[in-house]
XYZ file of C-alpha atoms in Angstrom:
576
model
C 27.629 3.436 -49.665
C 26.538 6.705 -51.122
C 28.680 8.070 -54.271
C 32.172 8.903 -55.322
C 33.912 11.500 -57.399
C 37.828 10.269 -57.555
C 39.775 11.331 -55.846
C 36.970 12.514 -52.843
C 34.143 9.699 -51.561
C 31.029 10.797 -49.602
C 30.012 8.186 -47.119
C 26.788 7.737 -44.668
C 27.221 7.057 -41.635
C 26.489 3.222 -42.136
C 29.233 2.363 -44.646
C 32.599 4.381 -42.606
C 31.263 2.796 -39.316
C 31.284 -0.380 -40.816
C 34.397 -2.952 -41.285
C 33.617 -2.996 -45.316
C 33.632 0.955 -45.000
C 36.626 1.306 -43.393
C 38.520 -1.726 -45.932
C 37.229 0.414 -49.256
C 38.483 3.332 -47.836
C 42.253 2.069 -47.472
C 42.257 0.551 -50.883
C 40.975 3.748 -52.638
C 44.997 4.868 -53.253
C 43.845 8.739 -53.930
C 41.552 9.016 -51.424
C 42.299 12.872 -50.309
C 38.957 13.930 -48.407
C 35.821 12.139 -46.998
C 32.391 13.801 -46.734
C 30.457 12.636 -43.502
C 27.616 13.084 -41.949
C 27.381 15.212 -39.643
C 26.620 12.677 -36.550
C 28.320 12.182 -33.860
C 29.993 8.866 -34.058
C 33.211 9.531 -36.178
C 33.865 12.142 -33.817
C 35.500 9.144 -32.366
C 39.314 8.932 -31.236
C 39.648 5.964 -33.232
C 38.077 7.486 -36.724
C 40.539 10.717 -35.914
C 43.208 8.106 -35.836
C 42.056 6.344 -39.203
C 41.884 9.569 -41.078
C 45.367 11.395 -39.944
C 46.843 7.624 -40.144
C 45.727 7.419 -44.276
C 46.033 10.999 -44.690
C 42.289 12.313 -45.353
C 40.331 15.165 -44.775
C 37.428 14.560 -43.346
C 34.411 17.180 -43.879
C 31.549 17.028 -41.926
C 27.931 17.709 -42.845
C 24.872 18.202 -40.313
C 22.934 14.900 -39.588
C 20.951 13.720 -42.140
C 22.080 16.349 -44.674
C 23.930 13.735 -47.067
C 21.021 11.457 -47.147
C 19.628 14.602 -49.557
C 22.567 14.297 -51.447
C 22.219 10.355 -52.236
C 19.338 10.808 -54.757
C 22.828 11.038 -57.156
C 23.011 6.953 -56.212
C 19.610 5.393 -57.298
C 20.345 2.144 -54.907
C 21.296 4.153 -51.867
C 17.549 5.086 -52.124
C 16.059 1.473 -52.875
C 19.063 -0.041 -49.850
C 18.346 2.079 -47.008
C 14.533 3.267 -47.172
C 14.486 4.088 -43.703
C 17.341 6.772 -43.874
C 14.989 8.206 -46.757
C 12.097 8.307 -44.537
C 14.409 10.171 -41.612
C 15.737 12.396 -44.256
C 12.485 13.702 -45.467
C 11.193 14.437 -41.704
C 10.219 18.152 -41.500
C 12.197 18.536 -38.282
C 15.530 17.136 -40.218
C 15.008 19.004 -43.276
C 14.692 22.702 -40.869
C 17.449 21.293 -38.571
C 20.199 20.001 -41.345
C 19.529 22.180 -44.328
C 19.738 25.275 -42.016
C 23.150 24.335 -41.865
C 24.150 22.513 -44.563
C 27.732 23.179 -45.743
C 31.118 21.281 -45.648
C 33.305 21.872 -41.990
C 36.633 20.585 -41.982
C 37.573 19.514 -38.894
C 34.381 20.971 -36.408
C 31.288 20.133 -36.830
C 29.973 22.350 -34.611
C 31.402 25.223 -36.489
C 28.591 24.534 -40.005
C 27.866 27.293 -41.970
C 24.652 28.904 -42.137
C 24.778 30.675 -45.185
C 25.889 30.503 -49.330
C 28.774 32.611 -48.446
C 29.728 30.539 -45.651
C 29.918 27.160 -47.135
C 31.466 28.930 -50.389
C 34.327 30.333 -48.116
C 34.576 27.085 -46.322
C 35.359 25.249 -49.753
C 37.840 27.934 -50.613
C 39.690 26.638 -47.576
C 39.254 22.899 -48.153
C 41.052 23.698 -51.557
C 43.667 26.013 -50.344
C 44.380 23.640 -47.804
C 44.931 20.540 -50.547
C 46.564 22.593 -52.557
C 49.256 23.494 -49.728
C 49.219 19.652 -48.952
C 49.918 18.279 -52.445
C 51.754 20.864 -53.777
C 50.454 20.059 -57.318
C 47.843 22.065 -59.194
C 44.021 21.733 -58.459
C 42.883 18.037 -58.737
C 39.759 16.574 -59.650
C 38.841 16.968 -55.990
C 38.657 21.117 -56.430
C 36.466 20.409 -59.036
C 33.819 17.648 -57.356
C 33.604 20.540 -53.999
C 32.820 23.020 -56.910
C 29.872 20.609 -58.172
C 29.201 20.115 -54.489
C 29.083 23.415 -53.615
C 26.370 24.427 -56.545
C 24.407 21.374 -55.154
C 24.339 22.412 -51.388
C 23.519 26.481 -52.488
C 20.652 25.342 -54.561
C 19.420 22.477 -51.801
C 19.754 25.354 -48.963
C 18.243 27.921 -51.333
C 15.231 25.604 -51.663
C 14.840 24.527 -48.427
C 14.444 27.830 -47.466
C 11.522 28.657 -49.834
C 9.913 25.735 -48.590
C 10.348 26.747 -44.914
C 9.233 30.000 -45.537
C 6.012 28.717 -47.452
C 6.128 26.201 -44.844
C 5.487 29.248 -41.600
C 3.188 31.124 -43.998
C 0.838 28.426 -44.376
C 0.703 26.795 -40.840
C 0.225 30.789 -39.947
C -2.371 31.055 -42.009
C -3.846 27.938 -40.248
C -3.566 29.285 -36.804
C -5.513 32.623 -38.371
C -8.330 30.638 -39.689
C -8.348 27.957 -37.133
C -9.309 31.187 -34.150
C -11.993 32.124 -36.795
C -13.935 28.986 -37.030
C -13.331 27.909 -33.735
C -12.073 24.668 -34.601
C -9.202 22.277 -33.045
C -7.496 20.475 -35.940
C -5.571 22.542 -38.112
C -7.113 22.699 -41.715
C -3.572 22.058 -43.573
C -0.857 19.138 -42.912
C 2.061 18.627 -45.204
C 5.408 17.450 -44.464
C 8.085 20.138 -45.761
C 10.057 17.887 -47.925
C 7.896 14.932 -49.073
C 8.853 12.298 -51.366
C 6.349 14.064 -54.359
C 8.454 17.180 -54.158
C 12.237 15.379 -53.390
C 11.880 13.527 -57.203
C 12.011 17.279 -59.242
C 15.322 17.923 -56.047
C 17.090 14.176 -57.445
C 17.087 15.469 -61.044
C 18.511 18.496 -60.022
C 21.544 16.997 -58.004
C 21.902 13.980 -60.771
C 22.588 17.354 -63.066
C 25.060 19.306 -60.750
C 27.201 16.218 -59.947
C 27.518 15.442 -63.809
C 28.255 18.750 -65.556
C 29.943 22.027 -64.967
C 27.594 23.396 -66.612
C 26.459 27.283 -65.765
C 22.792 26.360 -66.718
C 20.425 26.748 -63.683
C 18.554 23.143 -63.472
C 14.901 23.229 -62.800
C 13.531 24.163 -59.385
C 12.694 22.007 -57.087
C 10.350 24.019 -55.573
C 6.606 23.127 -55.186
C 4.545 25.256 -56.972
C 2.153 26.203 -54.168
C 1.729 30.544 -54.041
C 2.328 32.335 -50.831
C -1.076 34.210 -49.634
C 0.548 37.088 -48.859
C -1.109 40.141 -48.843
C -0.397 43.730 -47.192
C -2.424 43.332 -44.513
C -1.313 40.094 -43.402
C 2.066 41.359 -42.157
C 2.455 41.771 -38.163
C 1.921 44.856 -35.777
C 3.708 44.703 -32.709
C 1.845 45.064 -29.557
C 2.896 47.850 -26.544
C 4.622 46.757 -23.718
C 3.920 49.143 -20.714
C 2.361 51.999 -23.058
C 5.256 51.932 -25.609
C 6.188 50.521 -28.641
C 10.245 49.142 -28.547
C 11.940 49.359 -31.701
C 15.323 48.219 -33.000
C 18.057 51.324 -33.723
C 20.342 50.005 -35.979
C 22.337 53.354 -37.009
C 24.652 52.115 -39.565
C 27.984 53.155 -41.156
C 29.004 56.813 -42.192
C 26.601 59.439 -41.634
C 24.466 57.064 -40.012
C 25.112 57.307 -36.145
C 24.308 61.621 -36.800
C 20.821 61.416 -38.389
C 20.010 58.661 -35.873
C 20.155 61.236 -32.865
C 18.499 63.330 -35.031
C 15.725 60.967 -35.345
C 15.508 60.065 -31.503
C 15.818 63.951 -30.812
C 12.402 64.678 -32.531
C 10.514 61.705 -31.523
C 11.579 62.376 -27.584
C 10.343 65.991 -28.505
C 7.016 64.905 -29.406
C 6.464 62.552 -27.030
C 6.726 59.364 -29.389
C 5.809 56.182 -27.425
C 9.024 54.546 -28.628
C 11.308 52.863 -26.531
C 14.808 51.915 -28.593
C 16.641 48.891 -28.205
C 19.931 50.287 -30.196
C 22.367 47.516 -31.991
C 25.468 49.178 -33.338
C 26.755 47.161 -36.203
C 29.088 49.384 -37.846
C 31.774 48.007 -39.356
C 30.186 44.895 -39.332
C 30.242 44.684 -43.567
C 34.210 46.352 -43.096
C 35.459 42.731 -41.811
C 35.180 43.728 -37.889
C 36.359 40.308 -36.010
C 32.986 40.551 -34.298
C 30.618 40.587 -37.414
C 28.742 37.424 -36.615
C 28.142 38.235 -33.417
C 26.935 41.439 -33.903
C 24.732 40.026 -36.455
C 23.442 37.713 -35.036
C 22.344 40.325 -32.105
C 20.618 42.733 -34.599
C 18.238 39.624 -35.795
C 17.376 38.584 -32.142
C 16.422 42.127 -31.901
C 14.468 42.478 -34.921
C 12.811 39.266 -34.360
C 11.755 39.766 -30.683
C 10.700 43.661 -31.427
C 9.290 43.027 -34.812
C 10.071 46.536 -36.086
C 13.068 48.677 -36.865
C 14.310 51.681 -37.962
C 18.114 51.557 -40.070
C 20.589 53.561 -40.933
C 22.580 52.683 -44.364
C 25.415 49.881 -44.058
C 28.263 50.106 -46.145
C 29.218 47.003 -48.209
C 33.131 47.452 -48.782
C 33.693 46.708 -52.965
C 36.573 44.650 -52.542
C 35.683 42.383 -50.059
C 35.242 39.461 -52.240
C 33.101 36.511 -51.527
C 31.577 38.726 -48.524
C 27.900 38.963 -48.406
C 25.912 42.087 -47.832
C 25.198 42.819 -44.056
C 21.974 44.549 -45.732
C 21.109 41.622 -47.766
C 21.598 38.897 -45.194
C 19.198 40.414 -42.841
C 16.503 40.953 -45.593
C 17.056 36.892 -46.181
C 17.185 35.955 -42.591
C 14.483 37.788 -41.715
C 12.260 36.827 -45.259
C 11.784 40.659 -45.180
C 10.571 40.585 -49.060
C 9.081 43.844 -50.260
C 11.225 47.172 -50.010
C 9.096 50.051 -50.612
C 11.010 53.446 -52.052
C 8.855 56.273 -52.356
C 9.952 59.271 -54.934
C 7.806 62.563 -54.330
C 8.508 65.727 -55.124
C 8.922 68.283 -51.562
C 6.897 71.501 -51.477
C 8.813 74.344 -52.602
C 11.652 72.115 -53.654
C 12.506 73.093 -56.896
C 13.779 70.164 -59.373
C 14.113 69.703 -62.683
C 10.579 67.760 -62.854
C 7.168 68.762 -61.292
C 4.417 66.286 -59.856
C 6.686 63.608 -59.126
C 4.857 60.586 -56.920
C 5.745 57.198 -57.917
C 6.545 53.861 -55.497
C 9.376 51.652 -56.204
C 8.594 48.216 -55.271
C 11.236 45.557 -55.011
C 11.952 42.158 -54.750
C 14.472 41.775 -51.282
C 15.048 38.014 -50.735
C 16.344 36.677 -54.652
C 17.106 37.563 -58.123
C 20.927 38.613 -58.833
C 20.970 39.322 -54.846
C 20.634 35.420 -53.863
C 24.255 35.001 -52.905
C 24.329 31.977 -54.827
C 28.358 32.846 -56.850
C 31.647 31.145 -56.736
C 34.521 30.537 -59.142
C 34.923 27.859 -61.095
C 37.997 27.671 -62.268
C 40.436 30.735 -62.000
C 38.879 33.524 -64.119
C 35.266 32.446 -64.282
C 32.617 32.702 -61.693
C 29.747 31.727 -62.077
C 26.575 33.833 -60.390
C 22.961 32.541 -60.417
C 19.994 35.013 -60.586
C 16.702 32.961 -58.487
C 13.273 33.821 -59.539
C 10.996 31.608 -58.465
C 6.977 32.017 -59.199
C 5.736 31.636 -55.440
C 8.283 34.476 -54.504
C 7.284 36.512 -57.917
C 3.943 36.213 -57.109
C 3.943 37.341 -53.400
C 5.503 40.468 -54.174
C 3.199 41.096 -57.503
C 0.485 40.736 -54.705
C 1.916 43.264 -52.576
C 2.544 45.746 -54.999
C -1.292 45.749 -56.128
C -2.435 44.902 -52.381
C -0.142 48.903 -51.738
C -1.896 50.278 -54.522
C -5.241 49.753 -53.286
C -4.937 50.456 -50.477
C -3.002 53.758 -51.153
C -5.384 55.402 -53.923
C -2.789 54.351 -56.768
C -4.364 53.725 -60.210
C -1.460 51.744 -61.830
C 1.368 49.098 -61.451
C 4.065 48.235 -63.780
C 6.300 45.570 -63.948
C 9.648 46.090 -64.829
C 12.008 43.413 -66.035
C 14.530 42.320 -68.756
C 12.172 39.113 -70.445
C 13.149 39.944 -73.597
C 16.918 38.414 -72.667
C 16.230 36.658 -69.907
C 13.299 34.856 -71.091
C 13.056 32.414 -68.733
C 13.794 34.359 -65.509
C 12.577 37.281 -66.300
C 9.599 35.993 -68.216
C 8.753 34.035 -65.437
C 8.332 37.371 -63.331
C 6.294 39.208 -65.718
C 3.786 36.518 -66.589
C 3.044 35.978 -62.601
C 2.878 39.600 -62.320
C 0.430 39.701 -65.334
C -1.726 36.399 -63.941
C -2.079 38.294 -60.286
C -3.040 41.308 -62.405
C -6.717 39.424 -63.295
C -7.696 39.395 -59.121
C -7.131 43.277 -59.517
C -9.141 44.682 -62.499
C -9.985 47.963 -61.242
C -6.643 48.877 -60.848
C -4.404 49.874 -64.807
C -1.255 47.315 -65.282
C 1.606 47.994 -67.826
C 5.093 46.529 -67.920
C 8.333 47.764 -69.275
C 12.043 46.700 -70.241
C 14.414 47.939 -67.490
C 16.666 49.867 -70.263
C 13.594 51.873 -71.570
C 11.766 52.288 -67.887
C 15.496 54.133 -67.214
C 15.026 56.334 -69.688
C 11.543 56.768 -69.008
C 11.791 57.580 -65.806
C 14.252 60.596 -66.367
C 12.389 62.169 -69.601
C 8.680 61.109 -67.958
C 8.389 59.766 -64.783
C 4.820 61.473 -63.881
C 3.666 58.572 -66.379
C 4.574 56.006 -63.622
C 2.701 55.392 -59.509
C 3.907 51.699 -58.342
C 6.817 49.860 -60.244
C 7.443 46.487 -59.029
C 10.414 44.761 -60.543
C 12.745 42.062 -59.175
C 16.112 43.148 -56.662
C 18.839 44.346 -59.659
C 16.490 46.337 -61.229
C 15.049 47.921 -57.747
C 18.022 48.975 -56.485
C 19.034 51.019 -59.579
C 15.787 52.644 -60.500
C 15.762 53.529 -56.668
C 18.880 55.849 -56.962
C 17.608 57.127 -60.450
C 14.245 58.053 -58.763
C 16.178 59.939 -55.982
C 17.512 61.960 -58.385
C 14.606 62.846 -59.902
C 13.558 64.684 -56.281
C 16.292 66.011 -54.665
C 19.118 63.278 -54.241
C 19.314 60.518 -51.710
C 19.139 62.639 -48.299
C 15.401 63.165 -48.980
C 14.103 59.851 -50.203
C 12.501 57.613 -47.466
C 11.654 53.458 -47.293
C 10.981 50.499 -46.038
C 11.591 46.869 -46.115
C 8.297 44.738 -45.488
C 8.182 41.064 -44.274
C 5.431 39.300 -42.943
C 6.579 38.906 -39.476
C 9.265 41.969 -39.487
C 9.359 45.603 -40.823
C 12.440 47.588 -41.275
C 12.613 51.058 -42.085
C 15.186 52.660 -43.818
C 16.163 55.612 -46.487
C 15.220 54.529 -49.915
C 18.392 55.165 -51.352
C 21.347 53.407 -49.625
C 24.072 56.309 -49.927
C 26.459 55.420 -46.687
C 27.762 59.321 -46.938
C 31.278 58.439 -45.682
C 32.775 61.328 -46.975
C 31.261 63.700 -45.018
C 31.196 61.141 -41.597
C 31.196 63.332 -38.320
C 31.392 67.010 -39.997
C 27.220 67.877 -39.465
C 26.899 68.152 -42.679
C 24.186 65.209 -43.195
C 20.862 65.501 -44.200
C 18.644 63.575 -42.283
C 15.704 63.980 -43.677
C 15.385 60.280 -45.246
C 15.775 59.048 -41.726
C 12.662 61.298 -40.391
C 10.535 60.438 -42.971
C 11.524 56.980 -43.277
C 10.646 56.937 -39.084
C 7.377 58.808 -39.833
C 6.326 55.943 -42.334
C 7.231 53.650 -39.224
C 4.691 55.833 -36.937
C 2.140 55.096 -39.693
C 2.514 51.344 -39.661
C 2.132 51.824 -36.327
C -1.164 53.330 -36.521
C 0.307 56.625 -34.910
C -0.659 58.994 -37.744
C -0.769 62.327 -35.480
C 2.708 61.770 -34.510
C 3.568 60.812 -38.357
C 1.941 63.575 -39.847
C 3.294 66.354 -37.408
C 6.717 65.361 -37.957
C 6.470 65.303 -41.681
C 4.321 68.235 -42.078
C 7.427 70.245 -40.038
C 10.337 68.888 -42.325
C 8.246 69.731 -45.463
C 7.554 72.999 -44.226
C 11.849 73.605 -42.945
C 12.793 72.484 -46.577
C 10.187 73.926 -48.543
C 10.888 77.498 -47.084
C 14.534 77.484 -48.058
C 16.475 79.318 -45.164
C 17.214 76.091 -43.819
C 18.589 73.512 -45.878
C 21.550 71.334 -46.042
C 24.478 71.670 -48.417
C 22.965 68.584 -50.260
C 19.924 70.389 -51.224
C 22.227 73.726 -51.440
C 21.601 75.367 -48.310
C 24.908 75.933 -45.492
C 22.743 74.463 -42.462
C 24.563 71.829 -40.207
C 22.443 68.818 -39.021
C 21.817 69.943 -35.530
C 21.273 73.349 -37.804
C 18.190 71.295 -39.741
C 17.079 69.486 -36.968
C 16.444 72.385 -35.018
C 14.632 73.587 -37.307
C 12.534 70.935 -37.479
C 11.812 71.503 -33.437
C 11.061 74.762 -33.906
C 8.554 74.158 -36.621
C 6.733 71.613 -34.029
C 6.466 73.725 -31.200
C 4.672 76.561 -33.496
C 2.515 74.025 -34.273
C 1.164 73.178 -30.891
């Protein structure tokens, strides 16, 4: 009947339907919550009755989404064979592990995220606590084991759908080039080869508290990613549309100053606009609006962003910015760092890419607390995910006219983690021989990059380490107003400034610089294939900046942004 951890049992469906179920449950004295899955039938008047008559919690699971669990109970697995066999179905793993989480009371209300079902547990506790009035029980501590479980199951099961769509994409791809009907590639997502490596790892959560990450359960099978694989979206009616997402502080002002100079030069861009601001400041409608912004990214395939601020002291909130980049698998964010014409900083002949890991590392979401005073975080890195973006970052340098890639990482502590990254970075580095590798500790690539950086073209390097050698870079050229980026995915591209300063202090006084936005749009145009548009806007806000009588305080002129922008106008009508 599945497994226990006094004073909380977890039951399939079978056992609390049946008579015996019902009988253990009333002799088990400290019975204080009961896991379930997540079908319909103890949705039931009767079971309602059962639980508020014995005084249990019951917390519901999507369908099928215990039966993963149960590898903790050996004879669940030799009793009910056939649940196995539903479990392991590639339409229950996408449809329950999507979901998976702990609901008290609704199951239609699951979670679909780490922070979700870690805020959901936080509940569950506080609401035992408030029932028992006594300190936390054993039961806090089996939904902490729980919770590590169901994070690492839904953080594999996404790897595996992702490497699931790649592949069967890739089939499509080469089935239209041979000409053939049957696709060349048929797996199951979760088979029984690769659940054996997932029963170790739950066996180990359930039976220590221990912080040490248990092996993956991930199949070992590479993604065959490569730059030109990602998707172009086609024109509807002449016109590319493309997803506005403006963003917090400054964001909303160098957005119109975007859409004022691609209207002025005739840009065939149509923009579907999502405001989500506040969404990351606890507005009431944050899901919703979130969940508009990735219908809109998914249908249009292409956006352009403003920065989203991520309050500090929201604890146990997750990153607006770092959700999407999941949701969406958008995997590779690309910072470039180049010195501006006429710009005058402390260093010359600046030109280096910052590649980045988006989807794991530190950023996976994957943190709770233990205990009061300890949390525990995990950092991911996985070698199908290290290897895609190793891929990418030599796949960019190729086709850019770069001559070197380094990787950047910390495998001297981390050796595992970290040394994971840099030997898949170093085995993808044999398919690209023309091209000079290196790689660096993250402490000395800092200090690198301020005393030398003309020693470095593409860095790629795992999320942490991205995000700060980003905003080190950007100081290198000018500060974060001029550096532009993207975020790359194989279905979805988002563009964005490289350098994710929100700018709140100066929020509706024209004082923004938005030149990260227009170049960061311009690098959209190129994706696009739209290079004459691209290189006439870029050309003109090189030429505004580099002359010096317009600039804004940021780069130590006095020009407003309607100031800058009109600058930028001018310079494109001379042009003509």
């Amino acid at each position: 009947m599945g497994w226990a951890l006094p004073p909380m049992i977890i039951l399939s469906r079978a056992s609390y339907t049946r008579p015996h179920g019902m009988k253990i449950c009333l002799q088990t004295r400290r019975l204080e919550a009961l896991i379930l899955d997540g079908h319909g039938s103890h949705n039931t008047a009767a079971f309602e009755q059962f639980c508020k008559g014995n005084a249990i919690l019951p917390l519901y699971m999507p369908p099928h989404s215990s039966h993963l669990l149960q590898p903790l109970d050996d004879e669940f697995l030799d009793l009910y064979p056939l649940a196995r066999k539903e479990a392991s179905k590639d339409t229950t793993i996408k449809s329950g592990f999507k979901t998976t989480g702990l609901v008290p009371f609704n199951p239609a209300e699951t979670p679909r995220n780490a922070i979700q079902l870690e805020r959901q547990c936080t509940k569950i506790k506080q609401f035992l606590k408030q029932r028992t009035q006594s300190p936390p029980s054993p039961t806090n501590q089996a939904l902490d084991q729980l919770v590590r479980g169901c994070q690492l199951a839904m953080y594999g099961a996404t790897l595996l759908a992702q490497e699931n769509r790649a592949l069967r994409a890739a089939n499509v791809k080469q089935k239209r080039k041979q000409g053939q009907g049957l696709p060349l590639i048929e797996f199951t997502m979760f088979s029984l080869r690769t659940a054996q490596p997932a029963q170790s790892l739950f066996r180990t959560v359930a039976k220590t508290s221990s912080t040490s990450l248990p092996r993956s359960a991930i199949a070992a099978r590479s993604f065959a990613t490569i730059q030109s694989d990602i998707f172009k979206p086609t024109k509807y009616g002449g016109k590319y549309t493309v997803t506005l997402i403006p963003g917090d502080g400054i964001g909303a002002e160098v957005a119109e100053s975007v859409k004022t100079i691609f209207k002025a030069d005739n840009v065939p861009i149509e923009w579907e606009q999502v405001d989500v601001s506040g969404v990351d400041a606890g507005n009431k409608h944050s899901e919703d609006l979130f969940k508009e912004s990735i219908a809109s990214l998914r249908r249009n395939k292409l956006g352009l962003k403003g920065i989203l601020h991520t309050p500090v002291e929201r604890s146990g909130h997750q990153s607006f910015n770092v959700a999407l980049r999941q949701e969406l698998d958008i995997y590779a964010s690309i910072v470039l760092i180049k010195n501006i014409p006429g710009y005058k900083t402390r260093h010359d002949n600046v030109d280096l890419c910052i590649i980045r890991e988006n989807t794991e590392g530190e950023y996976s979401g994957l943190e709770h607390q233990s205990v009061s005073g300890v949390v525990e975080s995990l950092k991911i890195i996985t070698r199908a995910k290290s290897e895609r973006i190793a891929k990418f970052a030599f796949s960019f340098a190729l086709a850019n006219n770069r001559k070197k890639v380094t990787c950047i990482h910390k495998a001297n502590i981390m050796k595992l983690a970290d040394g994971l990254f840099r030997s898949t970075f170093h085995k993808v580095a044999e398919s690209y021989p023309t091209l000079e590798t290196n790689d660096m500790i993250v402490d000395n690539a800092s200090m690198q990059a301020v005393a030398r950086p003309q020693q470095f073209d593409v860095m790629v390097m795992p999320n942490l380490y991205g995000g700060i050698l980003s905003n080190v870079g950007a100081a290198l050229v000018g500060g974060p107003g001029i550096v532009p980026g993207c975020n790359m995915g194989r279905e979805v591209a988002v563009f964005e400034p490289g350098c994710r300063h929100v700018g709140l202090d100066i929020k509706g006084k024209d004082q923004a610089n938005p030149t990260a936005l227009i170049l960061s749009g311009s690098m959209l145009l190129r994706h696009l294939g739209l290079d004459d548009h691209a290189n006439r806007i870029s050309k003109a806000v090189y030429d505004v900046i580099g002359e010096g009588v317009t600039r804004t305080r940021d780069m130590g002129g006095q020009a407003s942004t309607h100031e800058f922008t009109r600058a930028v106008l001018d310079k494109m009508e001379a042009a003509l």
